[in-house]
Every structure is written in structure tokens, then in C-alpha cells.
Short mmCIF file of C-alpha atoms and ligand atoms in Angstrom, two decimals:
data_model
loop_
_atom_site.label_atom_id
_atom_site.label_comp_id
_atom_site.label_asym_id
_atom_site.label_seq_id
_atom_site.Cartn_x
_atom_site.Cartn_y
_atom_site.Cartn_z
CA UNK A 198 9.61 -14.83 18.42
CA UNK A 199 5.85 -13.75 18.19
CA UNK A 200 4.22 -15.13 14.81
CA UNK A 201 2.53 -12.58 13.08
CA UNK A 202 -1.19 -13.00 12.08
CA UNK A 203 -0.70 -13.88 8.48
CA UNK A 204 -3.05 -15.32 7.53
CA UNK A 205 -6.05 -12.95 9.43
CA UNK A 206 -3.91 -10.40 7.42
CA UNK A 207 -4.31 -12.02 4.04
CA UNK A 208 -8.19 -12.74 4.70
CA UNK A 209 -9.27 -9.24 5.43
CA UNK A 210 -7.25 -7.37 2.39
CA UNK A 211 -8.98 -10.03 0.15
CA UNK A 212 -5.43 -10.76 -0.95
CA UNK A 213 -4.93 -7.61 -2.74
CA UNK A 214 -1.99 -5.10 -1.45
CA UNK A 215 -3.83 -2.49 0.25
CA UNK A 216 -1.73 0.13 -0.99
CA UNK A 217 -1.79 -0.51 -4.73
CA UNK A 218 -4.25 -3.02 -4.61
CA UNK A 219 -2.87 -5.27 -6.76
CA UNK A 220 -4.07 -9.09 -6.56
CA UNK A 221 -1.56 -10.93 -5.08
CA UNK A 222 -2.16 -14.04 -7.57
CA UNK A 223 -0.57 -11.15 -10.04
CA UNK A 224 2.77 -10.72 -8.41
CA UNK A 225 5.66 -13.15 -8.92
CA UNK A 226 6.48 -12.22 -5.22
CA UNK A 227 4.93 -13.33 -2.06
CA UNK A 228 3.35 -10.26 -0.33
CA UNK A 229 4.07 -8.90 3.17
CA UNK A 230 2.29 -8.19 6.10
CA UNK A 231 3.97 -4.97 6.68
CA UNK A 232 3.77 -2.95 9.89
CA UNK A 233 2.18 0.53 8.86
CA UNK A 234 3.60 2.10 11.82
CA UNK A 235 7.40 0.49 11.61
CA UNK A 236 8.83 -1.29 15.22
CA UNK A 237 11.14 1.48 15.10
CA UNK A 238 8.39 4.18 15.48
CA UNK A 239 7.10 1.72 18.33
CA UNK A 240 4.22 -0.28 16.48
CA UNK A 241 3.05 -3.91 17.37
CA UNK A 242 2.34 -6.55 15.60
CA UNK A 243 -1.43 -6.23 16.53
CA UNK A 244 -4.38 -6.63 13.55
CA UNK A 245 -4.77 -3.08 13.91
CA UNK A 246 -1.22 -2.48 13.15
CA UNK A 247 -0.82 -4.86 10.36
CA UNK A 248 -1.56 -4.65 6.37
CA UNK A 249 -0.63 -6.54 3.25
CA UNK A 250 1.42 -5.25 0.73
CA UNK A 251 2.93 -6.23 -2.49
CA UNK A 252 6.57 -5.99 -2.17
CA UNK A 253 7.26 -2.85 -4.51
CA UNK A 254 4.80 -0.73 -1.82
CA UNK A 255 6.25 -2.59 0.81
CA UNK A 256 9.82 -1.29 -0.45
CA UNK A 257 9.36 2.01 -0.73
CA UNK A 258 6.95 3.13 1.86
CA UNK A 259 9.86 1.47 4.66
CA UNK A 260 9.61 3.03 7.89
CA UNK A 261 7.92 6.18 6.49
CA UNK A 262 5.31 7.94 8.24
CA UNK A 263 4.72 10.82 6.14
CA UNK A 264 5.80 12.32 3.00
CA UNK A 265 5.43 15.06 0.58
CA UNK A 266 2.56 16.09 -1.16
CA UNK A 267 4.02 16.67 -4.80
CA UNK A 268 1.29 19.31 -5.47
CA UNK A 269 1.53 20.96 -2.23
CA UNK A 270 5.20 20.27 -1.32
CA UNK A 271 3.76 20.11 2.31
CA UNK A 272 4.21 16.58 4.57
CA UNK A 273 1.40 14.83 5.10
CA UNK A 274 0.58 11.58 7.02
CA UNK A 275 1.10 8.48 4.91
CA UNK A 276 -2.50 6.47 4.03
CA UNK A 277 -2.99 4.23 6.61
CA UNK A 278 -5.26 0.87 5.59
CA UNK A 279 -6.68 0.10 8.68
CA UNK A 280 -8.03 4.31 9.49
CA UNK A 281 -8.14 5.16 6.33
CA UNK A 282 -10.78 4.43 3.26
CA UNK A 283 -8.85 3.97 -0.18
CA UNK A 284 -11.70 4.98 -2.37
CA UNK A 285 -11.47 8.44 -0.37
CA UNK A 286 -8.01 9.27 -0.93
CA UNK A 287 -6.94 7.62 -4.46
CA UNK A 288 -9.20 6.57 -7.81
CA UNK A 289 -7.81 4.99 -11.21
CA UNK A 290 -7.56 6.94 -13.95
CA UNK A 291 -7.29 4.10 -16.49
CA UNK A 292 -4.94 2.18 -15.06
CA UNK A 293 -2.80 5.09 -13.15
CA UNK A 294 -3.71 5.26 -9.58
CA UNK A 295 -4.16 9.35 -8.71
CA UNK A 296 -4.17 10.65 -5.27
CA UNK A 297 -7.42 12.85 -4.95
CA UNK A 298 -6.24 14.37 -1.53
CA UNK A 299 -2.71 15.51 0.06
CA UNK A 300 -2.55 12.34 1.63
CA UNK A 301 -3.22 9.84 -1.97
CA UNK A 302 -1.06 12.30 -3.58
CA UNK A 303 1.96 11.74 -1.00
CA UNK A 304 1.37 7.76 -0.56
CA UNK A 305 1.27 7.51 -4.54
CA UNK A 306 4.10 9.37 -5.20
CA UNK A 307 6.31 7.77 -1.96
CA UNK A 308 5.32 3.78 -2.97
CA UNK A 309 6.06 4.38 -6.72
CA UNK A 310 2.53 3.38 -7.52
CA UNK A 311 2.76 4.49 -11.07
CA UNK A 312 6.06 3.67 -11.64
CA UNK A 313 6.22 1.98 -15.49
CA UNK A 314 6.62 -1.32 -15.17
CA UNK A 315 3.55 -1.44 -12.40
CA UNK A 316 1.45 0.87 -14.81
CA UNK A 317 2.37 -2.24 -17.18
CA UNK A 318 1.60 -4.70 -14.85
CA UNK A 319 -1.65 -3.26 -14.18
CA UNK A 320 -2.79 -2.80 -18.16
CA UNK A 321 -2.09 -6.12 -19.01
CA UNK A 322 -4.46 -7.50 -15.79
CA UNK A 323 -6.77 -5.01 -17.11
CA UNK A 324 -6.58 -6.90 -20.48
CA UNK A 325 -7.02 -10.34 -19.27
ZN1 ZN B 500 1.22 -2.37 -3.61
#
């Protein structure tokens, strides 16, 4: 079995999920290196195919590729962390993570990202 890069993985996402970005020193669980195009769909387990994510992202994005834009209702490619630039395609709104184009909009509604107990999570960091 090929061992995956884990800990080149950890070092260039600054140990942060690079979906939600939330610190990894935050989570109670152990964070993945997650293939962002699944084996299934025919990805490696190359740099350029691997990111970190916290488990809940990790959960829900699963083998997905695309998903719906909630404002839209049309499918749009996923956010991908290794073409795409998060700052471009989500911002906080206080502690609610917003998707500013189709593509935020899908991967934040797909992953959860402001599901309650996250939005929790994320105020009490905020308050620390
Ligand atoms: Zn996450």
C-alpha cells in the first residue's frame, strides 16, 4: 500500500482544513488528507491531488464533484484547494462562512459549513 504524503499535506494547509478552515488544534478529531478528486473518479494520491480536511467537510463533501448552487439551483464544480483561491470564492460574515460565487455557495452548502454546532465551534475560537 502507497503511504500518502501526510505530513507534506499537513505543512502546506498550515494545519487548518482547507475547506472550512478550521485549526486543526480545534477539533477533537484527527483531520484527513482527503482526495479532492475521489479514487473512484480516478484521482491519485499525488500533492496535487491531496488536501486536509476536518472530518465534518471531509464527511460530507465524499466523492462529490459538484453540487448545487442553492441560489442558482444550477451544478457547479466543487472548490478545489489546490486550483482554487478560498478568499475568492467564500468570506466570513462573523463567524458564518458565505459563498460569494456559484462555486462557495455550492461547497458551503454541500460540506455543512454553517451547520450549528460548527457556527458554535467557530464563535467560541473567535472568543478565545
Ligand atoms: Zn472543514
Amino acid at each position: 500500500m502507497m503511504v500518502l504524503p501526510r505530513k507534506e499535506v499537513r505543512r502546506r494547509a498550515n494545519t487548518q482544513c482547507e475547506y472550512c478552515m478550521l485549526p486543526e488544534e480545534a477539533s477533537e478529531v484527527t483531520f484527513h488528507v482527503e482526495h479532492i478528486l475521489a479514487k473512484q473518479h480516478g484521482g491519485d494520491d499525488s500533492l496535487s491531488n491531496l488536501a486536509l480536511a476536518c472530518d465534518r467537510c471531509n464527511f460530507c463533501k465524499g466523492p462529490n464533484l459538484s453540487a448545487i448552487d442553492p441560489t442558482t439551483n444550477e451544478i457547479v464544480t466543487l472548490f478545489h484547494p489546490r486550483h482554487d483561491k478560498w478568499s475568492e470564492h467564500f468570506t466570513m460574515q462573523g463567524v458564518e462562512i458565505v459563498g460569494i460565487t456559484p462555486c462557495g455557495r455550492a461547497t458551503a452548502n454541500l460540506l455543512q459549513m454553517n451547520a450549528p454546532k460548527r457556527v458554535q465551534l467557530r464563535a467560541a475560537l473567535d472568543r478565545r
